Short mmCIF file of N, CA and C in Angstrom, two decimals:
data_model
loop_
_atom_site.label_atom_id
_atom_site.label_comp_id
_atom_site.label_asym_id
_atom_site.label_seq_id
_atom_site.Cartn_x
_atom_site.Cartn_y
_atom_site.Cartn_z
N MET A 3 0.83 -1.17 0.00
CA MET A 3 0.00 0.00 0.00
C MET A 3 0.89 1.24 0.00
N THR A 4 0.35 2.29 -0.54
CA THR A 4 1.10 3.54 -0.56
C THR A 4 0.82 4.34 0.71
N LYS A 5 1.56 5.42 0.86
CA LYS A 5 1.44 6.29 2.04
C LYS A 5 0.01 6.81 2.19
N ASN A 6 -0.56 7.29 1.11
CA ASN A 6 -1.91 7.87 1.18
C ASN A 6 -2.97 6.81 1.48
N GLN A 7 -2.75 5.58 1.00
CA GLN A 7 -3.73 4.54 1.28
C GLN A 7 -3.76 4.18 2.76
N TYR A 8 -2.59 4.13 3.41
CA TYR A 8 -2.57 3.89 4.85
C TYR A 8 -3.28 5.00 5.60
N ILE A 9 -3.00 6.23 5.23
CA ILE A 9 -3.60 7.37 5.94
C ILE A 9 -5.11 7.39 5.75
N GLU A 10 -5.57 7.18 4.53
CA GLU A 10 -7.01 7.23 4.26
C GLU A 10 -7.73 6.05 4.91
N THR A 11 -7.11 4.88 4.96
CA THR A 11 -7.73 3.74 5.65
C THR A 11 -7.82 4.02 7.14
N GLY A 12 -6.79 4.62 7.72
CA GLY A 12 -6.83 5.00 9.13
C GLY A 12 -7.94 6.00 9.41
N LYS A 13 -8.09 6.98 8.52
CA LYS A 13 -9.19 7.94 8.68
C LYS A 13 -10.54 7.25 8.59
N GLY A 14 -10.64 6.26 7.71
CA GLY A 14 -11.89 5.52 7.58
C GLY A 14 -12.23 4.74 8.83
N PHE A 15 -11.22 4.12 9.46
CA PHE A 15 -11.45 3.41 10.72
C PHE A 15 -11.93 4.35 11.81
N ILE A 16 -11.33 5.52 11.89
CA ILE A 16 -11.74 6.49 12.91
C ILE A 16 -13.16 6.98 12.62
N ALA A 17 -13.49 7.20 11.36
CA ALA A 17 -14.85 7.62 11.00
C ALA A 17 -15.86 6.53 11.33
N LEU A 18 -15.49 5.27 11.11
CA LEU A 18 -16.38 4.16 11.45
C LEU A 18 -16.59 4.08 12.96
N ALA A 19 -15.53 4.31 13.72
CA ALA A 19 -15.66 4.32 15.18
C ALA A 19 -16.61 5.44 15.62
N ASN A 20 -16.50 6.60 15.00
CA ASN A 20 -17.40 7.72 15.33
C ASN A 20 -18.84 7.37 14.98
N LEU A 21 -19.06 6.72 13.85
CA LEU A 21 -20.42 6.33 13.48
C LEU A 21 -21.00 5.32 14.46
N ILE A 22 -20.21 4.33 14.84
CA ILE A 22 -20.70 3.32 15.78
C ILE A 22 -21.03 3.98 17.12
N GLY A 23 -20.15 4.84 17.60
CA GLY A 23 -20.41 5.52 18.87
C GLY A 23 -21.63 6.41 18.81
N GLY A 24 -21.74 7.17 17.75
CA GLY A 24 -22.89 8.07 17.61
C GLY A 24 -24.21 7.34 17.46
N MET A 25 -24.21 6.30 16.65
CA MET A 25 -25.46 5.56 16.45
C MET A 25 -25.88 4.82 17.72
N SER A 26 -24.92 4.34 18.50
CA SER A 26 -25.29 3.66 19.73
C SER A 26 -25.87 4.64 20.75
N VAL A 27 -25.35 5.86 20.78
CA VAL A 27 -25.91 6.88 21.68
C VAL A 27 -27.32 7.25 21.23
N ILE A 28 -27.52 7.45 19.94
CA ILE A 28 -28.84 7.79 19.42
C ILE A 28 -29.82 6.65 19.68
N ASN A 29 -29.37 5.40 19.47
CA ASN A 29 -30.24 4.26 19.72
C ASN A 29 -30.60 4.16 21.19
N ASN A 30 -29.66 4.46 22.07
CA ASN A 30 -29.95 4.39 23.49
C ASN A 30 -30.92 5.49 23.91
N LEU A 31 -30.81 6.66 23.33
CA LEU A 31 -31.70 7.76 23.69
C LEU A 31 -33.11 7.59 23.13
N PHE A 32 -33.21 7.17 21.87
CA PHE A 32 -34.51 7.15 21.20
C PHE A 32 -35.04 5.76 20.91
N GLY A 33 -34.30 4.72 21.26
CA GLY A 33 -34.75 3.35 21.00
C GLY A 33 -35.83 2.92 21.98
N ASN A 34 -36.38 1.75 21.70
CA ASN A 34 -37.46 1.22 22.55
C ASN A 34 -36.93 0.70 23.87
N LYS A 35 -35.69 0.18 23.88
CA LYS A 35 -35.14 -0.35 25.12
C LYS A 35 -33.72 0.17 25.29
N GLY A 36 -33.25 0.21 26.50
CA GLY A 36 -31.88 0.64 26.78
C GLY A 36 -30.89 -0.46 26.45
N LEU A 37 -29.63 -0.11 26.41
CA LEU A 37 -28.59 -1.09 26.13
C LEU A 37 -28.23 -1.84 27.40
N SER A 38 -27.95 -3.13 27.25
CA SER A 38 -27.50 -3.92 28.39
C SER A 38 -25.99 -3.75 28.56
N ILE A 39 -25.47 -4.23 29.67
CA ILE A 39 -24.05 -4.09 29.97
C ILE A 39 -23.17 -4.80 28.93
N PRO A 40 -23.48 -6.03 28.50
CA PRO A 40 -22.62 -6.64 27.46
C PRO A 40 -22.63 -5.87 26.14
N GLU A 41 -23.76 -5.30 25.78
CA GLU A 41 -23.82 -4.51 24.54
C GLU A 41 -22.96 -3.27 24.66
N ILE A 42 -23.00 -2.61 25.80
CA ILE A 42 -22.17 -1.42 26.02
C ILE A 42 -20.70 -1.79 25.97
N ALA A 43 -20.33 -2.93 26.55
CA ALA A 43 -18.94 -3.37 26.55
C ALA A 43 -18.45 -3.65 25.13
N ILE A 44 -19.28 -4.29 24.32
CA ILE A 44 -18.89 -4.59 22.94
C ILE A 44 -18.74 -3.31 22.14
N ILE A 45 -19.66 -2.38 22.32
CA ILE A 45 -19.59 -1.10 21.60
C ILE A 45 -18.34 -0.33 22.01
N PHE A 46 -18.06 -0.29 23.32
CA PHE A 46 -16.88 0.43 23.81
C PHE A 46 -15.60 -0.22 23.29
N TYR A 47 -15.53 -1.55 23.32
CA TYR A 47 -14.35 -2.26 22.83
C TYR A 47 -14.14 -1.99 21.33
N THR A 48 -15.20 -2.05 20.55
CA THR A 48 -15.10 -1.79 19.12
C THR A 48 -14.66 -0.36 18.86
N PHE A 49 -15.23 0.59 19.59
CA PHE A 49 -14.89 2.00 19.45
C PHE A 49 -13.40 2.23 19.71
N VAL A 50 -12.91 1.70 20.81
CA VAL A 50 -11.50 1.88 21.17
C VAL A 50 -10.59 1.16 20.19
N ALA A 51 -10.95 -0.06 19.80
CA ALA A 51 -10.12 -0.83 18.87
C ALA A 51 -10.00 -0.14 17.51
N LEU A 52 -11.09 0.41 17.01
CA LEU A 52 -11.04 1.09 15.72
C LEU A 52 -10.23 2.38 15.80
N TYR A 53 -10.33 3.10 16.92
CA TYR A 53 -9.52 4.30 17.09
C TYR A 53 -8.03 3.96 17.13
N ILE A 54 -7.68 2.91 17.86
CA ILE A 54 -6.27 2.51 17.95
C ILE A 54 -5.76 2.05 16.59
N ALA A 55 -6.55 1.24 15.89
CA ALA A 55 -6.14 0.76 14.57
C ALA A 55 -6.00 1.92 13.59
N GLY A 56 -6.92 2.87 13.64
CA GLY A 56 -6.84 4.04 12.76
C GLY A 56 -5.61 4.87 13.02
N ASN A 57 -5.30 5.09 14.29
CA ASN A 57 -4.10 5.86 14.63
C ASN A 57 -2.83 5.13 14.23
N MET A 58 -2.80 3.80 14.39
CA MET A 58 -1.64 3.03 13.98
C MET A 58 -1.43 3.11 12.47
N LEU A 59 -2.50 3.04 11.70
CA LEU A 59 -2.38 3.12 10.25
C LEU A 59 -1.93 4.51 9.81
N ILE A 60 -2.45 5.53 10.45
CA ILE A 60 -2.03 6.89 10.11
C ILE A 60 -0.54 7.07 10.43
N LYS A 61 -0.11 6.57 11.56
CA LYS A 61 1.29 6.68 11.94
C LYS A 61 2.18 5.90 10.96
N LYS A 62 1.71 4.72 10.53
CA LYS A 62 2.48 3.93 9.56
C LYS A 62 2.56 4.67 8.22
N GLY A 63 1.49 5.34 7.83
CA GLY A 63 1.50 6.11 6.60
C GLY A 63 2.45 7.29 6.69
N ASP A 64 2.60 7.88 7.86
CA ASP A 64 3.53 9.00 8.03
C ASP A 64 4.98 8.55 7.98
N GLU A 65 5.25 7.32 8.42
CA GLU A 65 6.61 6.82 8.46
C GLU A 65 7.13 6.41 7.09
N ILE A 66 6.24 6.07 6.19
CA ILE A 66 6.66 5.62 4.85
C ILE A 66 7.19 6.79 4.04
#
């Protein structure tokens, strides 16, 4: 992959993390039922993992 592809993929991961976080908050506020503890844990883990992966890819793109 080229430098720009790493950076753009990292930005995409961060954008996906933002979408997942935002949609889960909206679903919790306006949905029919609240989120359970395991669902919150999975959402939080996914959010953090995508942010870390996005930052790692951006950093790798900067190093190339």
